[in-house]
XYZ file of C-alpha atoms in Angstrom:
298
model
C 6.250 4.126 12.118
C 5.964 0.667 10.719
C 2.459 0.487 9.428
C 0.249 -1.445 7.123
C -2.642 0.283 5.440
C -5.687 -1.665 4.436
C -8.526 -0.078 2.504
C -11.926 -1.721 2.833
C -15.444 -1.411 1.410
C -18.179 0.428 3.166
C -18.603 4.020 4.268
C -17.241 4.689 7.706
C -15.575 7.444 9.662
C -12.400 7.595 11.693
C -11.360 10.100 14.259
C -8.154 12.011 13.674
C -5.560 11.932 16.408
C -2.671 14.157 17.269
C 0.735 12.639 17.842
C 2.865 13.729 20.746
C 4.851 15.756 18.230
C 1.787 17.584 16.990
C 1.231 15.794 13.690
C -1.311 13.149 12.831
C -0.355 9.606 12.062
C -1.804 6.261 11.251
C -0.304 3.915 13.847
C 2.584 3.621 16.248
C 5.696 1.635 15.383
C 4.883 -0.733 18.225
C 1.518 -2.209 17.346
C -0.975 -4.339 19.181
C -1.889 -7.748 17.803
C -4.730 -7.607 15.294
C -8.231 -8.378 16.497
C -11.002 -9.872 14.373
C -13.094 -7.403 12.450
C -16.459 -6.888 14.147
C -18.001 -5.306 11.073
C -17.534 -7.117 7.776
C -19.060 -4.618 5.384
C -20.242 -5.659 1.945
C -18.681 -4.329 -1.232
C -19.474 -0.754 -2.037
C -21.376 0.005 -5.215
C -19.110 2.987 -5.948
C -17.173 2.529 -9.150
C -13.412 2.786 -9.384
C -12.050 3.662 -12.776
C -8.676 3.881 -14.433
C -7.351 7.183 -15.704
C -4.372 8.112 -17.816
C -1.412 9.458 -15.907
C -0.285 12.995 -16.746
C 2.556 13.558 -19.150
C 5.032 14.420 -16.408
C 8.416 13.529 -17.838
C 10.023 10.632 -15.953
C 13.517 10.873 -14.556
C 16.410 8.776 -15.913
C 15.612 5.729 -13.771
C 11.861 5.997 -14.105
C 9.615 4.209 -16.561
C 7.033 5.866 -18.798
C 3.778 7.135 -17.361
C 1.051 4.499 -17.526
C -2.664 4.216 -16.809
C -3.475 4.297 -13.116
C -6.364 3.479 -10.826
C -8.779 6.196 -9.693
C -10.890 5.373 -6.611
C -14.308 7.054 -6.588
C -16.194 8.680 -3.686
C -17.902 6.266 -1.322
C -15.820 3.196 -2.166
C -15.285 0.972 0.879
C -11.875 0.387 2.416
C -9.890 -1.316 5.155
C -6.857 0.296 6.754
C -4.539 -2.116 8.565
C -1.117 -1.012 9.722
C -0.240 -3.667 12.288
C -0.287 -7.435 12.501
C -0.779 -9.972 9.736
C -3.192 -8.571 7.170
C -6.679 -9.998 7.522
C -7.561 -10.617 3.888
C -11.108 -11.785 4.672
C -12.631 -8.309 4.950
C -15.028 -8.053 2.008
C -14.193 -4.601 0.684
C -12.803 -3.245 -2.616
C -9.717 -1.451 -1.217
C -6.955 -2.400 1.190
C -4.296 0.000 2.477
C -1.314 -1.857 3.944
C 2.348 -1.275 4.813
C 4.642 -1.397 1.797
C 7.717 -2.671 3.614
C 6.009 -5.256 5.794
C 3.965 -6.990 3.110
C 5.198 -9.104 0.218
C 4.226 -9.209 -3.429
C 2.406 -12.435 -2.577
C 0.069 -10.629 -0.175
C -0.689 -8.012 -2.825
C -1.261 -10.681 -5.481
C -3.628 -12.560 -3.186
C -5.695 -9.437 -2.627
C -5.760 -8.824 -6.369
C -7.037 -12.344 -6.978
C -9.891 -11.531 -4.583
C -10.740 -8.465 -6.659
C -9.208 -5.854 -4.330
C -7.143 -2.774 -5.113
C -4.175 -2.317 -2.771
C -2.555 0.872 -1.454
C 1.077 0.935 -0.313
C 1.716 2.816 2.929
C 5.118 4.508 3.119
C 6.405 7.407 5.175
C 7.389 10.354 2.996
C 7.824 13.208 5.441
C 9.779 11.506 8.236
C 12.843 9.315 8.690
C 12.272 5.859 10.204
C 15.219 4.233 11.958
C 13.606 0.772 11.762
C 13.283 0.611 7.962
C 15.815 -1.268 5.806
C 16.725 1.915 3.908
C 17.427 3.995 7.043
C 21.177 4.185 6.368
C 20.512 5.965 3.074
C 19.122 9.065 4.823
C 21.841 11.699 5.471
C 21.913 13.064 9.021
C 21.578 16.592 7.644
C 18.032 15.735 6.543
C 16.863 14.712 10.017
C 14.956 17.108 12.243
C 13.078 16.754 15.498
C 11.170 13.667 16.543
C 7.619 13.456 15.264
C 6.232 11.789 18.390
C 6.727 8.177 17.276
C 9.627 5.960 18.354
C 12.477 5.932 15.841
C 11.043 8.707 13.660
C 12.252 12.227 12.877
C 10.881 14.895 10.598
C 12.703 15.423 7.307
C 13.938 18.678 5.799
C 11.535 18.681 2.859
C 13.286 21.698 1.328
C 16.042 19.375 0.077
C 14.155 17.969 -2.870
C 17.282 16.807 -4.692
C 18.311 14.553 -1.818
C 14.827 13.291 -1.016
C 13.768 12.510 -4.573
C 15.925 9.334 -5.017
C 15.057 8.104 -1.528
C 11.325 8.349 -2.144
C 11.667 7.107 -5.722
C 13.239 3.913 -4.359
C 10.355 3.440 -1.916
C 7.797 3.943 -4.677
C 9.742 1.552 -6.911
C 9.315 -1.037 -4.150
C 5.560 -0.429 -4.155
C 5.392 -0.807 -7.922
C 7.566 -3.940 -7.949
C 5.297 -5.589 -5.361
C 2.278 -4.871 -7.526
C 0.527 -2.172 -5.498
C -2.041 0.004 -7.266
C -1.429 3.179 -5.278
C 0.713 4.746 -2.588
C -0.219 6.528 0.638
C 2.723 8.786 1.536
C 2.466 9.765 5.189
C 3.316 13.058 6.902
C 2.745 15.519 4.076
C 2.115 18.394 6.507
C 5.499 19.010 8.099
C 5.258 22.765 7.598
C 2.379 22.838 10.117
C 4.414 20.976 12.776
C 7.470 21.590 14.951
C 9.991 19.870 12.689
C 13.132 21.795 13.621
C 13.173 23.425 10.180
C 11.651 26.805 9.136
C 9.339 25.239 6.563
C 6.840 27.300 4.610
C 3.537 26.421 2.986
C 5.118 26.946 -0.419
C 7.924 24.491 0.337
C 5.359 21.945 1.480
C 3.443 22.358 -1.781
C 6.638 21.797 -3.776
C 7.487 18.653 -1.797
C 3.966 17.238 -1.991
C 3.810 17.808 -5.741
C 7.159 16.067 -6.173
C 5.779 13.103 -4.202
C 2.687 12.961 -6.413
C 4.757 13.154 -9.600
C 7.048 10.322 -8.461
C 4.023 8.095 -7.897
C 2.387 8.999 -11.198
C 5.582 8.364 -13.144
C 5.368 4.791 -11.876
C 1.735 4.336 -12.826
C 0.651 4.511 -9.160
C -2.278 6.495 -7.853
C -1.334 8.658 -4.873
C -3.228 9.976 -1.862
C -2.883 13.268 -0.015
C -2.521 12.428 3.688
C -4.191 15.029 5.915
C -2.764 18.534 5.054
C -6.309 19.910 4.923
C -5.288 23.549 4.573
C -3.661 22.813 1.208
C -6.418 20.621 -0.259
C -7.622 23.331 -2.700
C -4.108 23.718 -4.104
C -3.332 19.986 -4.270
C -6.589 18.275 -5.250
C -5.501 18.349 -8.895
C -2.179 16.657 -8.113
C -3.525 13.756 -6.030
C -5.936 10.930 -6.879
C -7.579 10.545 -3.461
C -7.255 11.690 0.132
C -6.535 9.794 3.351
C -7.703 11.615 6.453
C -7.712 10.993 10.188
C -10.264 12.454 12.580
C -11.791 15.170 10.412
C -15.125 14.540 12.165
C -13.669 14.882 15.658
C -12.028 18.173 14.725
C -14.951 19.404 12.596
C -12.860 19.618 9.417
C -14.538 17.175 7.031
C -15.982 19.929 4.841
C -12.402 20.842 3.908
C -12.159 17.525 2.043
C -15.120 18.139 -0.253
C -12.951 19.388 -3.174
C -11.834 15.759 -3.614
C -15.427 14.541 -3.671
C -16.414 17.285 -6.126
C -13.564 16.134 -8.385
C -14.857 12.530 -8.312
C -12.027 11.350 -6.043
C -12.361 9.177 -2.936
C -11.742 10.417 0.596
C -10.635 7.512 2.813
C -11.433 8.638 6.341
C -10.859 7.101 9.783
C -11.947 8.041 13.293
C -10.484 6.644 16.519
C -12.453 8.191 19.379
C -15.915 9.003 18.029
C -18.594 6.348 17.678
C -20.036 5.599 14.261
C -23.327 7.212 15.301
C -21.433 10.439 15.873
C -19.772 10.677 12.444
C -21.501 8.355 9.983
C -24.488 10.618 9.184
C -22.120 13.370 8.056
C -19.882 10.877 6.236
C -22.827 9.556 4.259
C -23.927 13.082 3.376
C -20.445 14.061 2.195
C -19.855 10.653 0.492
C -16.714 9.937 2.522
C -15.336 6.397 2.797
C -15.381 6.350 6.589
C -14.512 3.741 9.200
C -13.818 3.582 12.904
C -10.445 2.059 13.813
C -8.285 1.299 16.817
C -5.357 3.710 17.115
C -3.010 0.758 16.501
C -4.642 0.262 13.089
C -4.965 -3.467 13.549
C -7.537 -5.511 11.633
C -10.559 -4.359 13.620
C -12.859 -1.905 11.901
C -16.384 -0.594 12.239
C -17.981 0.739 9.077
C -20.838 3.173 8.633
């Protein structure tokens, strides 16, 4: 799905949604036009610091590990995956689509004091992306519920590594601070492949290492059952609808580790999830399912 992620200041919650294929996603590939934000939250007081990337040895085409950004619990964010990015939202973090936004958009957000996350799909093939022809047919599984998308055979790390490395290189070249790799929970969905939890862990850790080797922070998207095993490999979490499905407590290992949880709800009202979000120190917002510019913060 073509999507733009925009992280914004303020604590707010977002309801998780299930795709027709059983997974959870940010936005559909056909998006509605953005609508003005009804809730321009102020900057969060939560600090974001920079940490030193681990000493994971880079591959032949990868640069040395460098310092990377570490978002802290409670930092405000905006998540925008469709339409022209509304850069007027006064929050510290934007999460936007890596393919659909230029280096100029990222630079403009940096000049305004924002950190910017690069949305890319890691676990599914997208027929509408410019690199679609690089994905071998043998890697493609069943549809994931979104037009033009199919689950990937994440067991084939050797084939997927250069494809994802190229996407992360794009994020780094455009100046992004972090990457949000989508669909990191294929093993829990009907992908067409007999994936195991262990194979998912191996794939997710490869994704995290590729980001870190490029000096990019990286977020774990959903995959709540594997949070305890992966919290040390990822710098933050991005979650949909944990309040609606009564799963937010599963994200607390990130908070305990001093790492942000960027959370969105689609169906619940802020009065239904914000009290819990504040208690758990989640960065929660309410969004339209299309992930346009509109947001409602806690």
